[in-house]
Amino acid sequence: FPAGILLGVNTLKGYVGDMKHVFSKEGAKQLGGFATIGSIFPAQWDWHQFWYMTAFLSIILAFMNILPIPALDGGHVLFLLYEIITRRKPNDKFMEYAQITGMILLFGLLILANFNDIIRFLF
């Protein structure tokens, strides 16, 4: 195989292997917000590293998006599966509350991530 394909496959294997850390206690401590995202880029400009990290962030966002959290695509898939299995649409009021709950979870995650950044900066 060409070197680019091998690099891509090996990189994806590494990312998939690292996903086990996402749902661990250590993963929660390492959760970071905007400052952490900025800090993973090198101090000196490097196109290769820039695109590598951009791809990494894109994969993280894709993974987060398929989680079965209401308000994300994974949540929509979950409700569609429910509709297929039961052959009826979920109650509109239930869907509204589920979407609100999903948004609260996402905003909570955003606040926690940026709070972790502030704590790391201060201490």
JSON list of N, CA and C in Angstrom, two decimals, residues 45-113:
[
{"chain": "A", "resi": 45, "resn": "TRP", "atom": "N", "xyz": [5.03, 26.74, 13.63]},
{"chain": "A", "resi": 45, "resn": "TRP", "atom": "CA", "xyz": [4.10, 26.31, 12.58]},
{"chain": "A", "resi": 45, "resn": "TRP", "atom": "C", "xyz": [4.66, 25.12, 11.83]},
{"chain": "A", "resi": 46, "resn": "ASP", "atom": "N", "xyz": [3.83, 24.11, 11.68]},
{"chain": "A", "resi": 46, "resn": "ASP", "atom": "CA", "xyz": [4.21, 22.90, 10.96]},
{"chain": "A", "resi": 46, "resn": "ASP", "atom": "C", "xyz": [2.95, 22.39, 10.25]},
{"chain": "A", "resi": 47, "resn": "TRP", "atom": "N", "xyz": [2.95, 22.47, 8.91]},
{"chain": "A", "resi": 47, "resn": "TRP", "atom": "CA", "xyz": [1.77, 22.08, 8.15]},
{"chain": "A", "resi": 47, "resn": "TRP", "atom": "C", "xyz": [1.37, 20.64, 8.42]},
{"chain": "A", "resi": 48, "resn": "HIS", "atom": "N", "xyz": [2.33, 19.75, 8.47]},
{"chain": "A", "resi": 48, "resn": "HIS", "atom": "CA", "xyz": [2.03, 18.33, 8.70]},
{"chain": "A", "resi": 48, "resn": "HIS", "atom": "C", "xyz": [1.34, 18.15, 10.05]},
{"chain": "A", "resi": 49, "resn": "GLN", "atom": "N", "xyz": [1.88, 18.76, 11.08]},
{"chain": "A", "resi": 49, "resn": "GLN", "atom": "CA", "xyz": [1.30, 18.65, 12.42]},
{"chain": "A", "resi": 49, "resn": "GLN", "atom": "C", "xyz": [-0.07, 19.32, 12.48]},
{"chain": "A", "resi": 50, "resn": "PHE", "atom": "N", "xyz": [-0.20, 20.46, 11.78]},
{"chain": "A", "resi": 50, "resn": "PHE", "atom": "CA", "xyz": [-1.49, 21.17, 11.75]},
{"chain": "A", "resi": 50, "resn": "PHE", "atom": "C", "xyz": [-2.59, 20.27, 11.19]},
{"chain": "A", "resi": 51, "resn": "TRP", "atom": "N", "xyz": [-2.33, 19.64, 10.03]},
{"chain": "A", "resi": 51, "resn": "TRP", "atom": "CA", "xyz": [-3.35, 18.79, 9.42]},
{"chain": "A", "resi": 51, "resn": "TRP", "atom": "C", "xyz": [-3.57, 17.51, 10.22]},
{"chain": "A", "resi": 52, "resn": "TYR", "atom": "N", "xyz": [-2.53, 17.01, 10.84]},
{"chain": "A", "resi": 52, "resn": "TYR", "atom": "CA", "xyz": [-2.64, 15.83, 11.70]},
{"chain": "A", "resi": 52, "resn": "TYR", "atom": "C", "xyz": [-3.59, 16.12, 12.86]},
{"chain": "A", "resi": 53, "resn": "MET", "atom": "N", "xyz": [-3.39, 17.26, 13.52]},
{"chain": "A", "resi": 53, "resn": "MET", "atom": "CA", "xyz": [-4.22, 17.62, 14.67]},
{"chain": "A", "resi": 53, "resn": "MET", "atom": "C", "xyz": [-5.63, 17.99, 14.23]},
{"chain": "A", "resi": 54, "resn": "THR", "atom": "N", "xyz": [-5.76, 18.63, 13.07]},
{"chain": "A", "resi": 54, "resn": "THR", "atom": "CA", "xyz": [-7.08, 18.96, 12.55]},
{"chain": "A", "resi": 54, "resn": "THR", "atom": "C", "xyz": [-7.88, 17.69, 12.28]},
{"chain": "A", "resi": 55, "resn": "ALA", "atom": "N", "xyz": [-7.22, 16.69, 11.70]},
{"chain": "A", "resi": 55, "resn": "ALA", "atom": "CA", "xyz": [-7.89, 15.40, 11.46]},
{"chain": "A", "resi": 55, "resn": "ALA", "atom": "C", "xyz": [-8.27, 14.74, 12.78]},
{"chain": "A", "resi": 56, "resn": "PHE", "atom": "N", "xyz": [-7.38, 14.82, 13.76]},
{"chain": "A", "resi": 56, "resn": "PHE", "atom": "CA", "xyz": [-7.65, 14.24, 15.08]},
{"chain": "A", "resi": 56, "resn": "PHE", "atom": "C", "xyz": [-8.89, 14.88, 15.71]},
{"chain": "A", "resi": 57, "resn": "LEU", "atom": "N", "xyz": [-8.96, 16.21, 15.67]},
{"chain": "A", "resi": 57, "resn": "LEU", "atom": "CA", "xyz": [-10.12, 16.91, 16.22]},
{"chain": "A", "resi": 57, "resn": "LEU", "atom": "C", "xyz": [-11.40, 16.55, 15.47]},
{"chain": "A", "resi": 58, "resn": "SER", "atom": "N", "xyz": [-11.29, 16.41, 14.16]},
{"chain": "A", "resi": 58, "resn": "SER", "atom": "CA", "xyz": [-12.44, 16.03, 13.35]},
{"chain": "A", "resi": 58, "resn": "SER", "atom": "C", "xyz": [-12.95, 14.65, 13.72]},
{"chain": "A", "resi": 59, "resn": "ILE", "atom": "N", "xyz": [-12.05, 13.72, 13.96]},
{"chain": "A", "resi": 59, "resn": "ILE", "atom": "CA", "xyz": [-12.44, 12.36, 14.36]},
{"chain": "A", "resi": 59, "resn": "ILE", "atom": "C", "xyz": [-13.09, 12.38, 15.74]},
{"chain": "A", "resi": 60, "resn": "ILE", "atom": "N", "xyz": [-12.55, 13.18, 16.65]},
{"chain": "A", "resi": 60, "resn": "ILE", "atom": "CA", "xyz": [-13.15, 13.30, 17.98]},
{"chain": "A", "resi": 60, "resn": "ILE", "atom": "C", "xyz": [-14.58, 13.84, 17.87]},
{"chain": "A", "resi": 61, "resn": "LEU", "atom": "N", "xyz": [-14.76, 14.88, 17.06]},
{"chain": "A", "resi": 61, "resn": "LEU", "atom": "CA", "xyz": [-16.10, 15.45, 16.89]},
{"chain": "A", "resi": 61, "resn": "LEU", "atom": "C", "xyz": [-17.06, 14.45, 16.25]},
{"chain": "A", "resi": 62, "resn": "ALA", "atom": "N", "xyz": [-16.57, 13.68, 15.29]},
{"chain": "A", "resi": 62, "resn": "ALA", "atom": "CA", "xyz": [-17.41, 12.66, 14.66]},
{"chain": "A", "resi": 62, "resn": "ALA", "atom": "C", "xyz": [-17.81, 11.60, 15.68]},
{"chain": "A", "resi": 63, "resn": "PHE", "atom": "N", "xyz": [-16.87, 11.18, 16.51]},
{"chain": "A", "resi": 63, "resn": "PHE", "atom": "CA", "xyz": [-17.17, 10.19, 17.55]},
{"chain": "A", "resi": 63, "resn": "PHE", "atom": "C", "xyz": [-18.21, 10.74, 18.53]},
{"chain": "A", "resi": 64, "resn": "MET", "atom": "N", "xyz": [-18.01, 11.98, 18.96]},
{"chain": "A", "resi": 64, "resn": "MET", "atom": "CA", "xyz": [-18.96, 12.59, 19.89]},
{"chain": "A", "resi": 64, "resn": "MET", "atom": "C", "xyz": [-20.35, 12.69, 19.26]},
{"chain": "A", "resi": 65, "resn": "ASN", "atom": "N", "xyz": [-20.39, 13.01, 17.98]},
{"chain": "A", "resi": 65, "resn": "ASN", "atom": "CA", "xyz": [-21.66, 13.21, 17.29]},
{"chain": "A", "resi": 65, "resn": "ASN", "atom": "C", "xyz": [-22.48, 11.93, 17.18]},
{"chain": "A", "resi": 66, "resn": "ILE", "atom": "N", "xyz": [-21.83, 10.78, 17.14]},
{"chain": "A", "resi": 66, "resn": "ILE", "atom": "CA", "xyz": [-22.59, 9.53, 17.01]},
{"chain": "A", "resi": 66, "resn": "ILE", "atom": "C", "xyz": [-22.98, 8.93, 18.36]},
{"chain": "A", "resi": 67, "resn": "LEU", "atom": "N", "xyz": [-22.59, 9.57, 19.45]},
{"chain": "A", "resi": 67, "resn": "LEU", "atom": "CA", "xyz": [-23.03, 9.09, 20.76]},
{"chain": "A", "resi": 67, "resn": "LEU", "atom": "C", "xyz": [-24.55, 9.26, 20.86]},
{"chain": "A", "resi": 68, "resn": "PRO", "atom": "N", "xyz": [-25.24, 8.34, 21.51]},
{"chain": "A", "resi": 68, "resn": "PRO", "atom": "CA", "xyz": [-26.71, 8.42, 21.57]},
{"chain": "A", "resi": 68, "resn": "PRO", "atom": "C", "xyz": [-27.21, 9.46, 22.58]},
{"chain": "A", "resi": 69, "resn": "ILE", "atom": "N", "xyz": [-26.79, 10.68, 22.38]},
{"chain": "A", "resi": 69, "resn": "ILE", "atom": "CA", "xyz": [-27.23, 11.80, 23.22]},
{"chain": "A", "resi": 69, "resn": "ILE", "atom": "C", "xyz": [-28.26, 12.59, 22.42]},
{"chain": "A", "resi": 70, "resn": "PRO", "atom": "N", "xyz": [-29.45, 12.82, 23.00]},
{"chain": "A", "resi": 70, "resn": "PRO", "atom": "CA", "xyz": [-30.43, 13.63, 22.27]},
{"chain": "A", "resi": 70, "resn": "PRO", "atom": "C", "xyz": [-29.80, 14.97, 21.88]},
{"chain": "A", "resi": 71, "resn": "ALA", "atom": "N", "xyz": [-30.20, 15.50, 20.77]},
{"chain": "A", "resi": 71, "resn": "ALA", "atom": "CA", "xyz": [-29.69, 16.74, 20.18]},
{"chain": "A", "resi": 71, "resn": "ALA", "atom": "C", "xyz": [-28.48, 16.48, 19.29]},
{"chain": "A", "resi": 72, "resn": "LEU", "atom": "N", "xyz": [-27.88, 15.30, 19.35]},
{"chain": "A", "resi": 72, "resn": "LEU", "atom": "CA", "xyz": [-26.81, 14.93, 18.43]},
{"chain": "A", "resi": 72, "resn": "LEU", "atom": "C", "xyz": [-27.35, 13.92, 17.43]},
{"chain": "A", "resi": 73, "resn": "ASP", "atom": "N", "xyz": [-26.60, 13.68, 16.38]},
{"chain": "A", "resi": 73, "resn": "ASP", "atom": "CA", "xyz": [-27.05, 12.73, 15.36]},
{"chain": "A", "resi": 73, "resn": "ASP", "atom": "C", "xyz": [-27.28, 11.33, 15.93]},
{"chain": "A", "resi": 74, "resn": "GLY", "atom": "N", "xyz": [-26.44, 10.92, 16.87]},
{"chain": "A", "resi": 74, "resn": "GLY", "atom": "CA", "xyz": [-26.62, 9.61, 17.49]},
{"chain": "A", "resi": 74, "resn": "GLY", "atom": "C", "xyz": [-27.95, 9.51, 18.23]},
{"chain": "A", "resi": 75, "resn": "GLY", "atom": "N", "xyz": [-28.38, 10.61, 18.84]},
{"chain": "A", "resi": 75, "resn": "GLY", "atom": "CA", "xyz": [-29.68, 10.64, 19.50]},
{"chain": "A", "resi": 75, "resn": "GLY", "atom": "C", "xyz": [-30.82, 10.53, 18.50]},
{"chain": "A", "resi": 76, "resn": "HIS", "atom": "N", "xyz": [-30.67, 11.20, 17.35]},
{"chain": "A", "resi": 76, "resn": "HIS", "atom": "CA", "xyz": [-31.69, 11.10, 16.31]},
{"chain": "A", "resi": 76, "resn": "HIS", "atom": "C", "xyz": [-31.79, 9.67, 15.79]},
{"chain": "A", "resi": 77, "resn": "VAL", "atom": "N", "xyz": [-30.64, 9.03, 15.60]},
{"chain": "A", "resi": 77, "resn": "VAL", "atom": "CA", "xyz": [-30.64, 7.63, 15.15]},
{"chain": "A", "resi": 77, "resn": "VAL", "atom": "C", "xyz": [-31.33, 6.75, 16.18]},
{"chain": "A", "resi": 78, "resn": "LEU", "atom": "N", "xyz": [-31.06, 7.00, 17.45]},
{"chain": "A", "resi": 78, "resn": "LEU", "atom": "CA", "xyz": [-31.70, 6.22, 18.52]},
{"chain": "A", "resi": 78, "resn": "LEU", "atom": "C", "xyz": [-33.22, 6.35, 18.46]},
{"chain": "A", "resi": 79, "resn": "PHE", "atom": "N", "xyz": [-33.72, 7.57, 18.27]},
{"chain": "A", "resi": 79, "resn": "PHE", "atom": "CA", "xyz": [-35.16, 7.77, 18.18]},
{"chain": "A", "resi": 79, "resn": "PHE", "atom": "C", "xyz": [-35.74, 7.17, 16.90]},
{"chain": "A", "resi": 80, "resn": "LEU", "atom": "N", "xyz": [-34.98, 7.20, 15.82]},
{"chain": "A", "resi": 80, "resn": "LEU", "atom": "CA", "xyz": [-35.44, 6.55, 14.59]},
{"chain": "A", "resi": 80, "resn": "LEU", "atom": "C", "xyz": [-35.52, 5.04, 14.76]},
{"chain": "A", "resi": 81, "resn": "LEU", "atom": "N", "xyz": [-34.54, 4.47, 15.45]},
{"chain": "A", "resi": 81, "resn": "LEU", "atom": "CA", "xyz": [-34.58, 3.03, 15.74]},
{"chain": "A", "resi": 81, "resn": "LEU", "atom": "C", "xyz": [-35.80, 2.68, 16.60]},
{"chain": "A", "resi": 82, "resn": "TYR", "atom": "N", "xyz": [-36.07, 3.53, 17.58]},
{"chain": "A", "resi": 82, "resn": "TYR", "atom": "CA", "xyz": [-37.26, 3.33, 18.41]},
{"chain": "A", "resi": 82, "resn": "TYR", "atom": "C", "xyz": [-38.52, 3.34, 17.53]},
{"chain": "A", "resi": 83, "resn": "GLU", "atom": "N", "xyz": [-38.57, 4.30, 16.61]},
{"chain": "A", "resi": 83, "resn": "GLU", "atom": "CA", "xyz": [-39.73, 4.42, 15.72]},
{"chain": "A", "resi": 83, "resn": "GLU", "atom": "C", "xyz": [-39.86, 3.20, 14.81]},
{"chain": "A", "resi": 84, "resn": "ILE", "atom": "N", "xyz": [-38.74, 2.69, 14.32]},
{"chain": "A", "resi": 84, "resn": "ILE", "atom": "CA", "xyz": [-38.77, 1.50, 13.46]},
{"chain": "A", "resi": 84, "resn": "ILE", "atom": "C", "xyz": [-39.24, 0.28, 14.24]},
{"chain": "A", "resi": 85, "resn": "ILE", "atom": "N", "xyz": [-38.72, 0.11, 15.46]},
{"chain": "A", "resi": 85, "resn": "ILE", "atom": "CA", "xyz": [-39.05, -1.07, 16.26]},
{"chain": "A", "resi": 85, "resn": "ILE", "atom": "C", "xyz": [-40.50, -1.04, 16.74]},
{"chain": "A", "resi": 86, "resn": "THR", "atom": "N", "xyz": [-40.94, 0.11, 17.25]},
{"chain": "A", "resi": 86, "resn": "THR", "atom": "CA", "xyz": [-42.30, 0.19, 17.81]},
{"chain": "A", "resi": 86, "resn": "THR", "atom": "C", "xyz": [-43.35, 0.57, 16.78]},
{"chain": "A", "resi": 87, "resn": "ARG", "atom": "N", "xyz": [-42.92, 1.03, 15.62]},
{"chain": "A", "resi": 87, "resn": "ARG", "atom": "CA", "xyz": [-43.80, 1.48, 14.54]},
{"chain": "A", "resi": 87, "resn": "ARG", "atom": "C", "xyz": [-44.68, 2.65, 14.96]},
{"chain": "A", "resi": 88, "resn": "ARG", "atom": "N", "xyz": [-44.16, 3.43, 15.88]},
{"chain": "A", "resi": 88, "resn": "ARG", "atom": "CA", "xyz": [-44.86, 4.67, 16.24]},
{"chain": "A", "resi": 88, "resn": "ARG", "atom": "C", "xyz": [-43.82, 5.72, 16.62]},
{"chain": "A", "resi": 89, "resn": "LYS", "atom": "N", "xyz": [-44.20, 6.94, 16.37]},
{"chain": "A", "resi": 89, "resn": "LYS", "atom": "CA", "xyz": [-43.31, 8.07, 16.63]},
{"chain": "A", "resi": 89, "resn": "LYS", "atom": "C", "xyz": [-43.33, 8.40, 18.12]},
{"chain": "A", "resi": 90, "resn": "PRO", "atom": "N", "xyz": [-42.17, 8.77, 18.68]},
{"chain": "A", "resi": 90, "resn": "PRO", "atom": "CA", "xyz": [-42.18, 9.20, 20.09]},
{"chain": "A", "resi": 90, "resn": "PRO", "atom": "C", "xyz": [-43.05, 10.45, 20.26]},
{"chain": "A", "resi": 91, "resn": "ASN", "atom": "N", "xyz": [-43.61, 10.59, 21.42]},
{"chain": "A", "resi": 91, "resn": "ASN", "atom": "CA", "xyz": [-44.44, 11.75, 21.75]},
{"chain": "A", "resi": 91, "resn": "ASN", "atom": "C", "xyz": [-43.64, 13.03, 21.53]},
{"chain": "A", "resi": 92, "resn": "ASP", "atom": "N", "xyz": [-44.28, 14.05, 20.95]},
{"chain": "A", "resi": 92, "resn": "ASP", "atom": "CA", "xyz": [-43.60, 15.32, 20.67]},
{"chain": "A", "resi": 92, "resn": "ASP", "atom": "C", "xyz": [-43.08, 15.97, 21.95]},
{"chain": "A", "resi": 93, "resn": "LYS", "atom": "N", "xyz": [-43.86, 15.90, 23.01]},
{"chain": "A", "resi": 93, "resn": "LYS", "atom": "CA", "xyz": [-43.43, 16.49, 24.29]},
{"chain": "A", "resi": 93, "resn": "LYS", "atom": "C", "xyz": [-42.20, 15.75, 24.82]},
{"chain": "A", "resi": 94, "resn": "PHE", "atom": "N", "xyz": [-42.20, 14.42, 24.70]},
{"chain": "A", "resi": 94, "resn": "PHE", "atom": "CA", "xyz": [-41.03, 13.63, 25.11]},
{"chain": "A", "resi": 94, "resn": "PHE", "atom": "C", "xyz": [-39.81, 14.02, 24.29]},
{"chain": "A", "resi": 95, "resn": "MET", "atom": "N", "xyz": [-39.99, 14.18, 22.98]},
{"chain": "A", "resi": 95, "resn": "MET", "atom": "CA", "xyz": [-38.87, 14.57, 22.11]},
{"chain": "A", "resi": 95, "resn": "MET", "atom": "C", "xyz": [-38.33, 15.94, 22.51]},
{"chain": "A", "resi": 96, "resn": "GLU", "atom": "N", "xyz": [-39.23, 16.85, 22.83]},
{"chain": "A", "resi": 96, "resn": "GLU", "atom": "CA", "xyz": [-38.81, 18.18, 23.25]},
{"chain": "A", "resi": 96, "resn": "GLU", "atom": "C", "xyz": [-37.97, 18.11, 24.53]},
{"chain": "A", "resi": 97, "resn": "TYR", "atom": "N", "xyz": [-38.45, 17.37, 25.51]},
{"chain": "A", "resi": 97, "resn": "TYR", "atom": "CA", "xyz": [-37.71, 17.23, 26.77]},
{"chain": "A", "resi": 97, "resn": "TYR", "atom": "C", "xyz": [-36.38, 16.49, 26.56]},
{"chain": "A", "resi": 98, "resn": "ALA", "atom": "N", "xyz": [-36.39, 15.51, 25.68]},
{"chain": "A", "resi": 98, "resn": "ALA", "atom": "CA", "xyz": [-35.15, 14.78, 25.38]},
{"chain": "A", "resi": 98, "resn": "ALA", "atom": "C", "xyz": [-34.12, 15.71, 24.75]},
{"chain": "A", "resi": 99, "resn": "GLN", "atom": "N", "xyz": [-34.56, 16.56, 23.82]},
{"chain": "A", "resi": 99, "resn": "GLN", "atom": "CA", "xyz": [-33.64, 17.50, 23.17]},
{"chain": "A", "resi": 99, "resn": "GLN", "atom": "C", "xyz": [-33.10, 18.51, 24.18]},
{"chain": "A", "resi": 100, "resn": "ILE", "atom": "N", "xyz": [-33.96, 18.99, 25.05]},
{"chain": "A", "resi": 100, "resn": "ILE", "atom": "CA", "xyz": [-33.52, 19.94, 26.08]},
{"chain": "A", "resi": 100, "resn": "ILE", "atom": "C", "xyz": [-32.52, 19.26, 27.01]},
{"chain": "A", "resi": 101, "resn": "THR", "atom": "N", "xyz": [-32.81, 18.03, 27.42]},
{"chain": "A", "resi": 101, "resn": "THR", "atom": "CA", "xyz": [-31.89, 17.28, 28.28]},
{"chain": "A", "resi": 101, "resn": "THR", "atom": "C", "xyz": [-30.55, 17.07, 27.58]},
{"chain": "A", "resi": 102, "resn": "GLY", "atom": "N", "xyz": [-30.59, 16.73, 26.31]},
{"chain": "A", "resi": 102, "resn": "GLY", "atom": "CA", "xyz": [-29.35, 16.56, 25.54]},
{"chain": "A", "resi": 102, "resn": "GLY", "atom": "C", "xyz": [-28.54, 17.84, 25.48]},
{"chain": "A", "resi": 103, "resn": "MET", "atom": "N", "xyz": [-29.21, 18.96, 25.26]},
{"chain": "A", "resi": 103, "resn": "MET", "atom": "CA", "xyz": [-28.50, 20.24, 25.21]},
{"chain": "A", "resi": 103, "resn": "MET", "atom": "C", "xyz": [-27.90, 20.59, 26.58]},
{"chain": "A", "resi": 104, "resn": "ILE", "atom": "N", "xyz": [-28.64, 20.30, 27.64]},
{"chain": "A", "resi": 104, "resn": "ILE", "atom": "CA", "xyz": [-28.11, 20.55, 28.99]},
{"chain": "A", "resi": 104, "resn": "ILE", "atom": "C", "xyz": [-26.86, 19.70, 29.23]},
{"chain": "A", "resi": 105, "resn": "LEU", "atom": "N", "xyz": [-26.90, 18.43, 28.81]},
{"chain": "A", "resi": 105, "resn": "LEU", "atom": "CA", "xyz": [-25.72, 17.56, 28.93]},
{"chain": "A", "resi": 105, "resn": "LEU", "atom": "C", "xyz": [-24.54, 18.13, 28.15]},
{"chain": "A", "resi": 106, "resn": "LEU", "atom": "N", "xyz": [-24.80, 18.58, 26.93]},
{"chain": "A", "resi": 106, "resn": "LEU", "atom": "CA", "xyz": [-23.71, 19.11, 26.10]},
{"chain": "A", "resi": 106, "resn": "LEU", "atom": "C", "xyz": [-23.14, 20.40, 26.69]},
{"chain": "A", "resi": 107, "resn": "PHE", "atom": "N", "xyz": [-24.02, 21.29, 27.14]},
{"chain": "A", "resi": 107, "resn": "PHE", "atom": "CA", "xyz": [-23.53, 22.52, 27.76]},
{"chain": "A", "resi": 107, "resn": "PHE", "atom": "C", "xyz": [-22.78, 22.22, 29.06]},
{"chain": "A", "resi": 108, "resn": "GLY", "atom": "N", "xyz": [-23.26, 21.23, 29.81]},
{"chain": "A", "resi": 108, "resn": "GLY", "atom": "CA", "xyz": [-22.55, 20.81, 31.02]},
{"chain": "A", "resi": 108, "resn": "GLY", "atom": "C", "xyz": [-21.15, 20.29, 30.70]},
{"chain": "A", "resi": 109, "resn": "LEU", "atom": "N", "xyz": [-21.05, 19.51, 29.63]},
{"chain": "A", "resi": 109, "resn": "LEU", "atom": "CA", "xyz": [-19.75, 19.00, 29.20]},
{"chain": "A", "resi": 109, "resn": "LEU", "atom": "C", "xyz": [-18.83, 20.14, 28.77]},
{"chain": "A", "resi": 110, "resn": "LEU", "atom": "N", "xyz": [-19.39, 21.11, 28.06]},
{"chain": "A", "resi": 110, "resn": "LEU", "atom": "CA", "xyz": [-18.62, 22.28, 27.64]},
{"chain": "A", "resi": 110, "resn": "LEU", "atom": "C", "xyz": [-18.11, 23.06, 28.85]},
{"chain": "A", "resi": 111, "resn": "ILE", "atom": "N", "xyz": [-18.98, 23.26, 29.83]},
{"chain": "A", "resi": 111, "resn": "ILE", "atom": "CA", "xyz": [-18.58, 24.00, 31.04]},
{"chain": "A", "resi": 111, "resn": "ILE", "atom": "C", "xyz": [-17.53, 23.21, 31.81]},
{"chain": "A", "resi": 112, "resn": "LEU", "atom": "N", "xyz": [-17.72, 21.90, 31.97]},
{"chain": "A", "resi": 112, "resn": "LEU", "atom": "CA", "xyz": [-16.74, 21.07, 32.67]},
{"chain": "A", "resi": 112, "resn": "LEU", "atom": "C", "xyz": [-15.38, 21.12, 31.98]},
{"chain": "A", "resi": 113, "resn": "ALA", "atom": "N", "xyz": [-15.37, 21.01, 30.67]},
{"chain": "A", "resi": 113, "resn": "ALA", "atom": "CA", "xyz": [-14.11, 21.02, 29.93]},
{"chain": "A", "resi": 113, "resn": "ALA", "atom": "C", "xyz": [-13.37, 22.34, 30.12]}
]
